[in-house]
Coordinates of C-alpha atoms in Angstrom, one line a residue:
Chain R
M142 CA 0.0 0.0 0.0
N143 CA 2.8 2.4 1.0
E144 CA 4.8 1.5 -2.2
L145 CA 1.8 1.8 -4.4
G146 CA 1.0 5.2 -2.9
V147 CA 4.6 6.4 -3.4
I148 CA 4.6 5.2 -7.0
T149 CA 1.4 7.1 -7.7
V150 CA 2.8 10.2 -6.2
L151 CA 6.0 9.9 -8.2
L152 CA 4.1 9.3 -11.4
A153 CA 1.9 12.3 -10.8
T154 CA 4.8 14.5 -9.9
T155 CA 6.7 13.4 -13.0
Q156 CA 3.7 14.2 -15.1
A157 CA 3.2 17.6 -13.6
R158 CA 6.9 18.4 -14.0
L159 CA 6.9 17.3 -17.6
T160 CA 3.8 19.4 -18.4
R161 CA 5.3 22.3 -16.5
N162 CA 8.5 22.1 -18.4
G163 CA 6.5 21.9 -21.6
F164 CA 4.7 25.1 -20.7
K165 CA 8.0 26.7 -19.8
E166 CA 9.4 25.8 -23.2
I167 CA 6.4 27.2 -25.1
L168 CA 6.6 30.3 -22.9
Q169 CA 10.1 31.0 -24.0
N170 CA 9.1 30.8 -27.7
K171 CA 5.9 32.8 -27.5
K172 CA 6.2 36.3 -28.5
D173 CA 2.8 37.9 -28.0
D174 CA 1.8 39.1 -24.6
A175 CA -1.6 37.3 -24.4
A176 CA 0.0 33.9 -25.2
K177 CA 2.8 34.5 -22.7
N178 CA 0.3 35.4 -20.1
E179 CA -1.7 32.3 -20.8
M180 CA 1.4 30.1 -20.6
L181 CA 2.6 31.8 -17.5
N182 CA -0.7 31.0 -15.8
C183 CA -0.4 27.3 -16.8
W184 CA 3.2 27.2 -15.6
N185 CA 2.2 28.8 -12.2
D186 CA -0.6 26.3 -11.8
Y187 CA 1.7 23.4 -12.3
T188 CA 4.2 24.8 -9.9
V189 CA 1.5 24.9 -7.3
T190 CA 0.4 21.4 -8.2
M191 CA 3.9 20.1 -7.8
D192 CA 4.3 21.8 -4.4
K193 CA 1.2 19.9 -3.4
L194 CA 2.6 16.6 -4.7
S195 CA 5.9 17.1 -3.1
A196 CA 4.1 17.7 0.2
V197 CA 2.6 14.2 -0.2
H198 CA 6.1 12.7 0.3
L199 CA 6.0 13.7 3.9
P200 CA 2.7 11.9 4.9
S201 CA 3.8 8.9 2.9
N202 CA 7.0 8.6 4.9
Q203 CA 5.0 8.9 8.1
K204 CA 2.5 6.3 6.8
D205 CA -0.3 8.8 7.0
Y206 CA -2.2 7.3 4.1
K207 CA -5.3 9.3 4.6
G208 CA -3.5 12.5 4.5
M209 CA -1.5 11.3 1.5
I210 CA -4.6 10.3 -0.5
K211 CA -6.2 13.6 0.3
L212 CA -3.2 15.5 -1.0
V213 CA -2.9 13.4 -4.1
N214 CA -6.6 13.8 -4.8
E215 CA -6.3 17.6 -4.4
A216 CA -3.3 17.6 -6.7
V217 CA -5.0 15.5 -9.3
K218 CA -8.1 17.7 -9.2
M219 CA -5.9 20.7 -9.5
M220 CA -4.2 19.3 -12.5
K221 CA -7.5 18.4 -14.1
D222 CA -9.0 21.7 -13.4
K223 CA -6.0 23.8 -14.3
K224 CA -5.1 21.8 -17.3
I225 CA -5.4 24.9 -19.4
S226 CA -5.4 27.7 -16.9
V227 CA -9.1 28.4 -16.3
Y228 CA -12.5 27.1 -17.4
W229 CA -14.6 30.0 -18.6
S230 CA -17.4 28.6 -20.6
S231 CA -19.2 26.7 -17.9
D232 CA -20.0 29.7 -15.7
L233 CA -19.7 32.8 -17.8
P234 CA -23.1 34.2 -18.3
E235 CA -24.2 34.4 -21.9
G236 CA -24.6 38.1 -21.7
I237 CA -20.8 38.4 -20.9
L238 CA -19.9 36.3 -23.9
E239 CA -22.1 38.5 -26.1
M240 CA -20.4 41.6 -24.8
I241 CA -17.0 40.1 -25.6
S242 CA -18.0 38.8 -29.0
K243 CA -19.5 42.3 -29.9
R244 CA -16.1 43.8 -29.4
L245 CA -14.3 41.4 -31.7
A246 CA -13.1 42.3 -35.2
L247 CA -14.6 40.2 -37.9
S248 CA -11.8 37.7 -38.2
D249 CA -11.7 37.1 -34.5
Y250 CA -15.4 36.8 -34.5
V251 CA -15.2 33.8 -36.9
S252 CA -12.7 32.1 -34.5
F253 CA -15.0 32.8 -31.6
G254 CA -18.0 31.2 -33.4
N255 CA -16.0 28.1 -34.2
V256 CA -15.0 27.5 -30.6
C257 CA -17.9 25.3 -29.6
K258 CA -21.6 24.8 -30.2
T259 CA -22.8 27.2 -27.4
W260 CA -20.6 30.0 -28.8
R261 CA -21.7 29.2 -32.4
G262 CA -25.3 29.7 -31.1
I263 CA -24.4 33.1 -29.7
V264 CA -22.8 34.2 -32.9
T265 CA -25.6 32.9 -35.0
K266 CA -28.1 34.8 -33.0
A267 CA -26.1 38.0 -33.4
I268 CA -25.7 37.5 -37.2
C269 CA -29.4 37.1 -37.6
A270 CA -29.9 40.4 -35.8
K271 CA -27.4 42.2 -38.0
P272 CA -27.0 40.3 -41.2
S273 CA -25.2 43.0 -43.1
R274 CA -21.9 42.5 -41.3
G275 CA -19.3 40.9 -43.5
F276 CA -15.9 40.7 -44.9
P277 CA -15.0 43.1 -47.7
W278 CA -13.7 41.2 -50.8
L279 CA -12.4 42.8 -53.9
L280 CA -13.9 40.9 -56.8
M281 CA -11.4 40.8 -59.5
S282 CA -12.2 40.6 -63.1
G283 CA -12.6 37.1 -64.5
Q284 CA -10.2 35.5 -66.8
Y285 CA -11.2 34.8 -70.3
E286 CA -13.9 32.2 -70.9
T287 CA -14.2 31.1 -67.4
T288 CA -16.9 31.1 -64.7
T289 CA -14.4 31.5 -61.9
R290 CA -13.7 34.9 -60.4
S291 CA -10.8 35.6 -58.0
C292 CA -11.5 37.6 -55.0
F293 CA -9.1 39.2 -52.6
S294 CA -10.2 39.4 -49.0
I295 CA -8.4 42.3 -47.6
L296 CA -8.9 41.3 -43.9
E297 CA -7.7 37.8 -44.3
N298 CA -5.1 38.8 -46.9
K299 CA -5.9 35.9 -49.1
M300 CA -7.6 35.0 -52.4
W301 CA -10.8 33.1 -52.7
F302 CA -12.5 31.7 -55.8
L303 CA -16.0 32.5 -56.5
Q304 CA -17.9 30.6 -59.1
I305 CA -20.5 32.3 -61.2
P306 CA -23.3 30.3 -62.9
K307 CA -22.2 29.0 -66.3
S308 CA -25.0 30.8 -68.1
Y309 CA -23.6 34.1 -67.0
G310 CA -19.9 33.7 -67.0
E311 CA -19.0 31.0 -69.6
C312 CA -18.0 33.4 -72.3
V313 CA -17.8 37.1 -72.4
L314 CA -19.4 37.2 -75.9
S315 CA -22.4 35.0 -75.3
G316 CA -22.7 35.1 -71.6
G317 CA -23.0 37.9 -69.1
C318 CA -20.7 40.1 -67.2
V319 CA -20.5 41.2 -63.6
M320 CA -21.2 44.9 -63.7
G321 CA -21.7 45.8 -60.1
S322 CA -22.5 44.6 -56.7
F323 CA -24.7 45.1 -53.7
E324 CA -23.4 43.5 -50.5
E325 CA -22.8 39.9 -51.6
W326 CA -25.0 40.2 -54.6
L327 CA -23.6 40.5 -58.1
I328 CA -25.4 42.4 -60.9
M329 CA -25.0 40.4 -64.0
V330 CA -25.9 41.7 -67.4
K331 CA -26.2 39.9 -70.7
F332 CA -25.6 42.8 -73.0
H333 CA -25.0 41.0 -76.3
Q334 CA -28.7 40.6 -76.9
C335 CA -31.3 43.3 -77.0
P336 CA -33.2 43.9 -74.9
F337 CA -30.6 43.6 -72.1
K338 CA -31.1 41.0 -69.5
I339 CA -30.1 42.0 -66.0
S340 CA -30.0 39.6 -63.1
V341 CA -29.2 40.0 -59.5
I342 CA -27.5 36.8 -58.3
N343 CA -26.2 35.7 -54.9
P344 CA -23.2 33.5 -55.6
L345 CA -23.2 32.3 -52.0
S346 CA -26.8 31.3 -51.6
G347 CA -27.5 30.6 -55.2
V348 CA -30.6 32.9 -55.3
E349 CA -31.1 34.5 -58.7
I350 CA -33.5 37.4 -59.4
H351 CA -34.2 38.2 -63.0
L352 CA -35.3 41.7 -63.7
P353 CA -37.6 42.5 -66.7
P354 CA -35.6 43.2 -69.8
V355 CA -34.3 46.7 -70.4
D356 CA -33.8 48.5 -73.7
E357 CA -30.3 49.5 -72.8
N358 CA -27.7 48.8 -70.2
Y359 CA -28.0 50.0 -66.7
R360 CA -25.8 52.6 -64.9
K361 CA -27.1 52.3 -61.4
L362 CA -29.3 49.8 -59.6
M363 CA -30.6 50.4 -56.1
F364 CA -32.6 48.2 -53.7
S365 CA -35.0 49.5 -51.1
K366 CA -34.5 46.3 -49.2
Y367 CA -32.4 43.2 -49.3
P368 CA -32.7 41.7 -52.9
G369 CA -35.2 38.9 -53.0
D370 CA -37.4 40.5 -50.2
E371 CA -40.9 40.5 -51.6
N372 CA -41.3 44.2 -50.9
C373 CA -38.0 45.2 -52.3
V374 CA -38.2 48.0 -54.9
Y375 CA -35.5 47.9 -57.6
M376 CA -34.7 51.4 -58.9
L377 CA -32.6 51.6 -62.0
F378 CA -31.0 54.3 -64.1
T379 CA -30.3 53.4 -67.6
R380 CA -27.0 54.2 -69.1
L381 CA -27.4 56.2 -72.2
W382 CA -30.7 57.9 -71.9
S383 CA -30.6 58.0 -68.1
K384 CA -34.1 56.9 -67.7
S385 CA -35.2 56.2 -64.1
I386 CA -37.4 53.1 -63.8
F387 CA -38.5 50.9 -61.0
W388 CA -39.8 47.4 -60.5
T389 CA -40.9 45.1 -57.7
L390 CA -41.1 41.3 -57.6
G391 CA -44.3 40.1 -59.3
A392 CA -44.7 43.2 -61.4
Q393 CA -44.9 42.6 -65.2
D394 CA -42.6 45.4 -66.3
W395 CA -40.7 48.4 -65.2
C396 CA -42.5 51.6 -64.3
E397 CA -41.1 55.0 -65.4
L398 CA -40.3 57.5 -62.7
G399 CA -40.1 60.6 -64.7
A400 CA -37.9 62.4 -67.2
D401 CA -35.3 63.7 -64.7
R402 CA -31.7 62.6 -65.1
Y403 CA -29.8 61.7 -62.0
Y404 CA -26.2 61.3 -61.3
D405 CA -26.4 58.8 -58.5
G406 CA -28.8 57.5 -55.9
I407 CA -29.0 55.7 -52.6
S408 CA -31.7 53.8 -50.7
L409 CA -32.1 54.5 -47.0
N410 CA -34.9 53.2 -44.8
G411 CA -37.2 52.6 -47.7
Y412 CA -36.6 56.0 -49.3
F413 CA -34.6 56.7 -52.4
Y414 CA -32.4 59.7 -52.4
L415 CA -31.6 60.6 -56.0
L416 CA -28.7 63.0 -56.7
Y417 CA -28.9 65.4 -59.6
N418 CA -25.8 66.5 -61.4
N419 CA -26.0 69.8 -59.6
N420 CA -26.1 67.9 -56.2
N421 CA -29.7 68.7 -55.6
I422 CA -31.6 65.8 -54.1
R423 CA -35.0 64.2 -54.9
V424 CA -36.4 62.0 -52.1
I425 CA -38.8 59.3 -53.2
D426 CA -40.9 57.2 -50.8
G427 CA -40.3 53.7 -51.9
T428 CA -42.6 52.0 -49.4
N429 CA -45.8 52.4 -51.5
I430 CA -44.3 53.3 -54.8
L431 CA -46.5 51.0 -57.0
S432 CA -49.7 52.8 -56.1
T433 CA -48.4 56.4 -55.5
V434 CA -45.1 57.9 -56.2
T435 CA -44.4 60.5 -53.5
T436 CA -41.5 62.7 -54.3
E437 CA -39.9 65.9 -53.0
L438 CA -37.2 68.0 -54.5
Y439 CA -34.6 69.7 -52.3
E440 CA -32.3 72.3 -53.6
V441 CA -29.2 71.6 -51.6
R442 CA -26.3 74.1 -51.2
M443 CA -22.8 72.9 -51.6
P444 CA -19.9 73.9 -49.3
H445 CA -18.1 77.0 -50.7
D446 CA -14.7 75.5 -50.5
L447 CA -15.4 72.2 -52.2
P448 CA -13.6 72.1 -55.5
I449 CA -16.0 71.3 -58.2
Q450 CA -14.2 70.8 -61.4
D451 CA -15.5 70.1 -64.9
D452 CA -14.2 67.0 -66.5
D453 CA -11.7 67.7 -69.1
D454 CA -8.5 66.4 -70.6
I455 CA -6.4 66.8 -67.4
S456 CA -8.8 66.3 -64.5
M457 CA -12.1 64.9 -63.6
S458 CA -14.1 63.9 -60.6
S459 CA -16.6 61.2 -59.7
R460 CA -19.2 61.1 -56.9
Y461 CA -20.6 58.4 -54.7
L462 CA -23.4 58.4 -52.2
V463 CA -22.7 56.4 -49.1
E464 CA -24.7 55.7 -46.0
L465 CA -22.8 56.4 -42.8
C466 CA -24.5 55.9 -39.4
G467 CA -27.9 56.6 -40.9
E468 CA -26.7 59.8 -42.7
I469 CA -26.1 60.3 -46.4
I470 CA -22.5 61.1 -47.4
L471 CA -21.5 62.5 -50.7
V472 CA -18.0 61.5 -51.7
Y473 CA -16.0 63.5 -54.2
R474 CA -13.2 61.6 -55.9
Y475 CA -10.7 63.7 -57.9
L476 CA -8.6 62.3 -60.6
R477 CA -5.9 63.9 -62.8
R478 CA -4.1 62.9 -65.8
K479 CA -0.8 61.2 -65.2
H480 CA 1.9 62.5 -67.4
D481 CA 3.6 59.3 -68.1
F482 CA 3.6 58.6 -71.7
H483 CA 5.3 55.2 -71.3
S484 CA 2.4 53.9 -69.3
S485 CA -1.1 53.6 -70.5
I486 CA -2.4 54.9 -67.2
R487 CA -4.4 57.9 -68.0
F488 CA -5.9 59.1 -64.8
E489 CA -5.1 58.6 -61.2
T490 CA -6.9 59.5 -58.0
Y491 CA -5.3 62.2 -56.0
D492 CA -7.9 63.4 -53.5
F493 CA -11.2 62.8 -51.9
K494 CA -13.6 65.3 -50.2
I495 CA -16.7 64.3 -48.2
C496 CA -19.8 66.1 -47.1
K497 CA -23.0 65.2 -45.3
L498 CA -26.5 65.8 -46.3
D499 CA -28.5 68.0 -44.0
L500 CA -32.0 68.2 -45.5
S501 CA -33.3 70.5 -42.7
K502 CA -30.7 73.1 -43.7
K503 CA -30.8 72.1 -47.3
A504 CA -27.1 71.9 -47.4
W505 CA -24.2 69.5 -48.0
V506 CA -22.1 70.1 -45.0
A507 CA -18.3 69.6 -45.5
L508 CA -16.8 66.9 -43.3
D509 CA -13.1 66.7 -42.3
S510 CA -13.2 63.2 -41.1
L511 CA -15.1 59.9 -41.3
G512 CA -14.4 59.4 -37.6
D513 CA -14.1 55.7 -36.8
Y514 CA -15.3 54.6 -40.1
V515 CA -13.9 53.3 -43.4
L516 CA -15.6 53.7 -46.7
F517 CA -15.6 51.4 -49.6
V518 CA -16.6 53.1 -52.8
S519 CA -17.4 51.0 -55.7
R520 CA -19.3 50.5 -58.9
N521 CA -23.0 50.6 -58.2
C522 CA -22.8 50.3 -54.4
S523 CA -20.6 51.9 -51.8
R524 CA -20.7 51.2 -48.0
S525 CA -19.3 52.3 -44.7
I526 CA -17.9 49.9 -42.1
L527 CA -16.6 50.6 -38.6
A528 CA -12.8 50.3 -38.6
K529 CA -12.8 48.5 -35.4
E530 CA -15.0 45.8 -36.8
L531 CA -12.5 45.3 -39.6
G532 CA -9.7 45.1 -37.1
L533 CA -7.5 47.2 -39.4
G534 CA -6.4 49.7 -36.9
M535 CA -6.9 52.3 -39.5
A536 CA -10.0 54.5 -39.6
N537 CA -11.0 57.6 -41.6
C538 CA -10.0 56.3 -45.0
I539 CA -11.6 55.4 -48.2
Y540 CA -11.0 52.2 -50.2
F541 CA -11.5 52.8 -53.9
T542 CA -11.3 50.7 -56.9
Y543 CA -10.3 51.4 -60.4
E544 CA -12.9 52.9 -62.7
Y545 CA -12.3 53.4 -66.3
D546 CA -11.6 56.9 -67.5
E547 CA -15.2 57.7 -67.9
P548 CA -16.4 58.0 -64.4
M549 CA -20.0 57.2 -65.1
M550 CA -19.1 54.0 -66.7
N551 CA -20.2 51.2 -64.5
E552 CA -19.3 48.4 -66.7
W553 CA -16.2 46.3 -66.5
E554 CA -14.9 43.3 -68.2
F555 CA -15.6 44.7 -71.6
P556 CA -13.1 43.0 -73.9
Q557 CA -12.0 46.4 -75.1
C558 CA -11.3 47.5 -71.5
R559 CA -9.0 44.6 -71.1
E560 CA -7.0 44.9 -74.2
G561 CA -3.9 46.8 -73.5
S562 CA -5.3 48.1 -70.3
N563 CA -2.8 48.6 -67.6
Q564 CA -4.8 50.5 -65.0
S565 CA -4.1 50.2 -61.4
D566 CA -5.7 53.2 -59.9
W567 CA -7.1 51.6 -56.9
G568 CA -6.1 51.6 -53.2
V569 CA -6.9 53.2 -49.9
F570 CA -6.9 56.9 -49.3
N571 CA -6.2 58.2 -45.9
L572 CA -8.2 61.4 -45.2
E573 CA -6.1 62.4 -42.3
K574 CA -2.7 62.0 -44.0
N575 CA -4.2 63.0 -47.4
H576 CA -2.5 60.4 -49.4
S577 CA -3.3 57.1 -50.8
K578 CA -1.5 53.8 -51.1
S579 CA -2.0 50.8 -53.2
I580 CA -3.8 47.8 -51.7
C581 CA -2.8 45.8 -54.7
P582 CA -2.4 42.4 -53.1
I583 CA -0.5 40.4 -55.7
E584 CA 1.3 41.5 -58.8
T585 CA -0.4 39.7 -61.5
A586 CA -2.3 40.7 -64.6
L587 CA -5.4 40.5 -62.5
N588 CA -4.8 43.8 -60.9
R589 CA -4.7 45.6 -64.2
W590 CA -8.4 45.2 -64.5
P591 CA -11.2 47.0 -62.8
S592 CA -12.6 45.4 -59.7
T593 CA -15.5 45.9 -57.4
W594 CA -16.2 45.5 -53.7
I595 CA -18.5 42.8 -52.4
T596 CA -19.3 42.1 -48.8
V597 CA -19.3 38.5 -47.9
P598 CA -21.6 38.1 -44.9
L599 CA -20.5 36.4 -41.7
W600 CA -23.1 33.6 -42.1
W601 CA -21.2 32.3 -45.0
Y602 CA -18.1 31.8 -42.8
F603 CA -20.1 29.5 -40.6
Q604 CA -22.4 27.7 -43.0
K605 CA -21.2 24.3 -44.0
K606 CA -22.7 24.3 -47.5
T607 CA -20.3 25.0 -50.3
P608 CA -20.1 28.6 -51.3
L609 CA -19.6 27.9 -54.9
F610 CA -21.9 27.0 -57.7
M611 CA -20.7 23.6 -58.9
Chain L
M220 CA -27.3 60.3 6.7
S221 CA -24.1 60.6 8.7
K222 CA -24.4 62.4 12.0
L223 CA -21.1 64.0 11.5
G224 CA -22.4 65.8 8.5
Q225 CA -19.2 66.4 6.6
A226 CA -17.6 63.1 7.2
K227 CA -17.7 60.6 4.4
R228 CA -20.2 57.9 4.7
I229 CA -18.8 54.4 4.8
I230 CA -20.6 51.4 3.3
F231 CA -20.0 48.0 4.8
L232 CA -19.9 45.1 2.3
K233 CA -19.5 41.4 3.3
T234 CA -18.2 38.9 0.9
A235 CA -19.1 35.3 0.4
D236 CA -15.9 34.2 2.2
G237 CA -16.9 36.3 5.2
Q238 CA -14.6 39.3 4.8
L239 CA -15.9 42.8 5.7
F240 CA -15.0 45.7 3.5
E241 CA -15.4 49.3 4.3
V242 CA -15.9 51.3 1.2
D243 CA -16.5 55.1 0.6
E244 CA -20.0 55.7 -0.4
P245 CA -19.3 57.1 -3.9
V246 CA -17.3 54.0 -4.7
A247 CA -19.8 51.6 -3.4
M248 CA -22.6 53.4 -5.3
E249 CA -20.7 52.4 -8.5
F250 CA -22.0 48.9 -7.8
E251 CA -25.6 48.9 -9.1
I252 CA -26.5 46.1 -6.8
V253 CA -25.4 48.1 -3.7
K254 CA -27.1 51.3 -5.0
S255 CA -30.4 49.5 -5.5
F256 CA -30.0 47.9 -2.0
F257 CA -30.0 51.4 -0.5
D258 CA -32.6 52.7 -2.9
E259 CA -35.0 49.9 -1.7
N260 CA -34.0 50.2 1.9
E261 CA -34.0 54.0 2.4
D262 CA -34.1 53.8 6.1
A263 CA -31.2 51.3 6.4
A264 CA -28.9 52.1 9.2
D265 CA -25.5 53.6 8.5
D266 CA -23.8 50.5 9.8
T267 CA -25.9 48.1 7.7
V268 CA -23.7 45.4 6.2
V269 CA -24.6 44.6 2.6
P270 CA -24.1 40.9 2.0
L271 CA -22.5 40.0 -1.3
P272 CA -23.0 36.2 -1.4
N273 CA -21.7 35.8 -4.9
V274 CA -18.4 37.7 -4.6
S275 CA -15.3 36.7 -2.7
A276 CA -12.7 39.0 -1.2
E277 CA -10.0 38.9 -3.8
P278 CA -12.0 40.1 -6.8
L279 CA -13.9 42.6 -4.7
A280 CA -10.6 44.2 -3.6
G281 CA -9.7 44.5 -7.2
I282 CA -13.0 46.0 -8.2
I283 CA -12.8 48.5 -5.4
E284 CA -9.4 49.6 -6.5
F285 CA -10.7 50.1 -10.0
C286 CA -13.8 51.9 -9.1
K287 CA -12.1 54.1 -6.6
A288 CA -9.6 55.3 -9.2
H289 CA -12.4 55.9 -11.7
V290 CA -14.5 57.9 -9.3
E291 CA -11.5 60.0 -8.6
F292 CA -10.8 60.5 -12.3
R293 CA -14.4 61.7 -12.8
A294 CA -14.1 64.0 -9.9
N295 CA -10.9 65.5 -11.3
G296 CA -12.4 65.8 -14.8
A297 CA -9.8 63.4 -16.1
A298 CA -12.4 60.9 -17.5
G299 CA -11.5 59.7 -21.0
K300 CA -8.0 61.2 -20.8
D301 CA -4.7 59.4 -21.2
E302 CA -4.3 59.2 -17.5
V303 CA -7.2 56.8 -17.3
K304 CA -5.9 54.8 -20.2
K305 CA -2.6 54.5 -18.4
F306 CA -4.2 53.4 -15.2
N307 CA -6.4 50.8 -17.0
A308 CA -3.4 49.4 -18.8
E309 CA -1.4 49.1 -15.6
Y310 CA -4.4 47.7 -13.8
I311 CA -4.9 44.9 -16.2
K312 CA -1.3 44.1 -17.0
E313 CA -0.6 42.1 -13.9
K314 CA -3.9 40.2 -14.0
S315 CA -3.9 36.6 -14.9
N316 CA -6.7 35.1 -17.0
E317 CA -8.0 33.5 -13.9
Q318 CA -8.2 36.8 -12.1
L319 CA -9.7 38.4 -15.1
K320 CA -12.5 35.8 -15.1
E321 CA -13.1 36.3 -11.3
L322 CA -13.3 40.0 -11.9
I323 CA -15.8 39.7 -14.8
L324 CA -18.1 37.4 -12.8
A325 CA -18.0 39.7 -9.8
A326 CA -18.4 42.9 -11.9
N327 CA -21.3 41.2 -13.6
Y328 CA -22.9 40.3 -10.3
L329 CA -22.4 43.8 -8.8
N330 CA -23.5 45.2 -12.2
I331 CA -20.8 47.8 -12.8
K332 CA -21.2 48.8 -16.4
E333 CA -18.0 50.8 -16.8
M334 CA -15.9 48.0 -15.5
L335 CA -17.7 45.3 -17.5
D336 CA -17.1 47.3 -20.6
F337 CA -13.5 47.6 -19.8
L338 CA -13.0 43.9 -18.9
T339 CA -14.8 42.6 -22.0
E340 CA -12.8 45.0 -24.1
T341 CA -9.6 43.6 -22.5
I342 CA -10.6 40.0 -23.3
A343 CA -11.5 41.0 -26.9
N344 CA -8.0 42.5 -27.1
R345 CA -6.4 39.3 -25.8
L346 CA -8.2 37.3 -28.5
K347 CA -7.0 39.6 -31.3
N348 CA -5.7 37.7 -34.3
K349 CA -5.9 34.4 -32.6
S350 CA -6.8 31.0 -34.0
V351 CA -9.8 29.0 -32.9
E352 CA -7.5 26.6 -31.1
Y353 CA -6.0 29.5 -29.2
V354 CA -9.4 30.8 -28.2
R355 CA -10.4 27.4 -27.0
A356 CA -7.3 27.1 -24.9
F357 CA -7.7 30.6 -23.6
F358 CA -11.2 29.9 -22.2
G359 CA -10.4 26.2 -21.5
I360 CA -13.2 25.0 -23.7
E361 CA -13.6 21.5 -25.1
N362 CA -14.3 21.4 -28.8
D363 CA -17.8 19.8 -29.0
F364 CA -18.2 19.8 -32.8
T365 CA -18.4 16.3 -34.2
P366 CA -15.6 15.2 -36.5
Q367 CA -18.0 15.6 -39.4
E368 CA -18.7 19.2 -38.5
E369 CA -15.0 19.8 -38.1
E370 CA -14.4 18.3 -41.5
A371 CA -17.0 20.6 -43.0
V372 CA -15.2 23.6 -41.6
R373 CA -11.9 22.3 -42.9
K374 CA -13.3 21.7 -46.3
E375 CA -14.8 25.1 -46.5
Y376 CA -11.4 26.6 -46.0
E377 CA -9.9 24.4 -48.7
W378 CA -11.2 26.9 -51.1
A379 CA -8.8 29.5 -49.7
F380 CA -5.3 29.6 -50.9
E381 CA -2.4 31.9 -50.7
G382 CA -1.6 33.8 -53.9
V383 CA -2.7 33.1 -57.3
D384 CA -1.2 31.4 -60.3
E385 CA 0.9 33.3 -62.7
D386 CA -1.2 34.7 -65.4

């Protein structure tokens, strides 16, 4: 009995010592503070455990079996409990876990949701409550004759493949092209037939929405709700004649809105805010648009010091409407001709200005800063994301993509765009430091071509079904 | 109210492990649970001992230290300034994960919003850029996904790859 007891104690002590040494070794190699802290805790715990076990030798020598067993049990329990420092999950209230998870950047949030089933549940609930959170991906142009698109995920710093249905992407001449995006939705146009066929497809869920045919290509497509929602109003500006037309699911055809021409538009809380070329705004109630079109025109003053330049041979500007914390932001992007005759780059972005719509004062109010936010301006759809959510450690900046030298041109992947095109005017512009840098991930021919932002929602990162059309 | 008028009122708190704490009133009122105790018992005697059956002495001492400093910061108009950040950083630096957890549970029970915000933020920071395995280890959580479910996660990530082929 005595011998057996001593052997047990020796075995336990040896195990504790080995584990402790293991932690010590890891400790020496870990560089980041949190990991060090973690390992230090484990190491401390095993030190205490070993002290306990060493103490057992004394009762065993004195044949105090009861005392020895008690101490061994204590030590074993301690080792079991303290195997990895502390057990949090069992007694942390769900509210606390929610508070923690809310503070995590997107990438950490994915790790958090993959920890265990309970945590997945917390994360799933949060995603349902706020479905628009997601990873910004830069959708690159497709390669010739293929349905696969490369996407660059700026947060994960890696490339993903996205598969587009064959009927849309098989061949640029007979198929369709991605011409814009809305969150994770792609706007596909078959423009080699007349009338034009425009579809809004979700490459992650496989949902496709086919809009009624249009006589000419589109320039801007807005959604009053999430595409596919039965009450969603689809508002479209055509490209050449700038007709404004709208449609909802179930309606036979498009309805015309009126003869006015708009530069851009945005949907916010069921209302459409349409921007005239002179920056005046028309507000349209989208909630009951099929029966009555309620509109109001606002003549909106511009800030005095905002440079408004006419497009010419040496400079031009383009504008984007973006929603930021429930407000409408007008983004001015300034480009100038690059005097490099060896390169085919014609225009490059050199500045951005932002202002906020204040309808009560009928004014665009100049803003110096985006605060804690980051903007992604893109063909068809732009958006704002809290920098902290991205985990980038860089706020108050604007991610922009290349747009061909005609700013109103939404299209990309035109064969003629690709031929000899060597454009790389896309990157991130820091409003504070007033300069931009390239975010070009990988030096391949891919980055020569225009690209657009999509937002890949968090649910996709947890769903087990394949993201790709097979 | 205190008979001495100007003298600071002291609140007595008793922890689960039987320790008695004497805390200045403004600090104790940071604890929502103590505040509502006195709101509900307006005629409670000055030497009433508030029992805190879910908190032990060690985390309570830590919480008092934190709240005391923050009450002072607010009184000095230093709230939100670098001084506070510095204090918070120092405060949390020496805390082990075990202590952090004890603090969170206690702060949650006492219902101290400011401190909970700070502690959950601290944990979120400790999880920054960490793998799932690390997060599991950090919280000491067993992976309860089935191998099939794990496989599905793994498969999903097979689509990801570093870099692209040469064009």
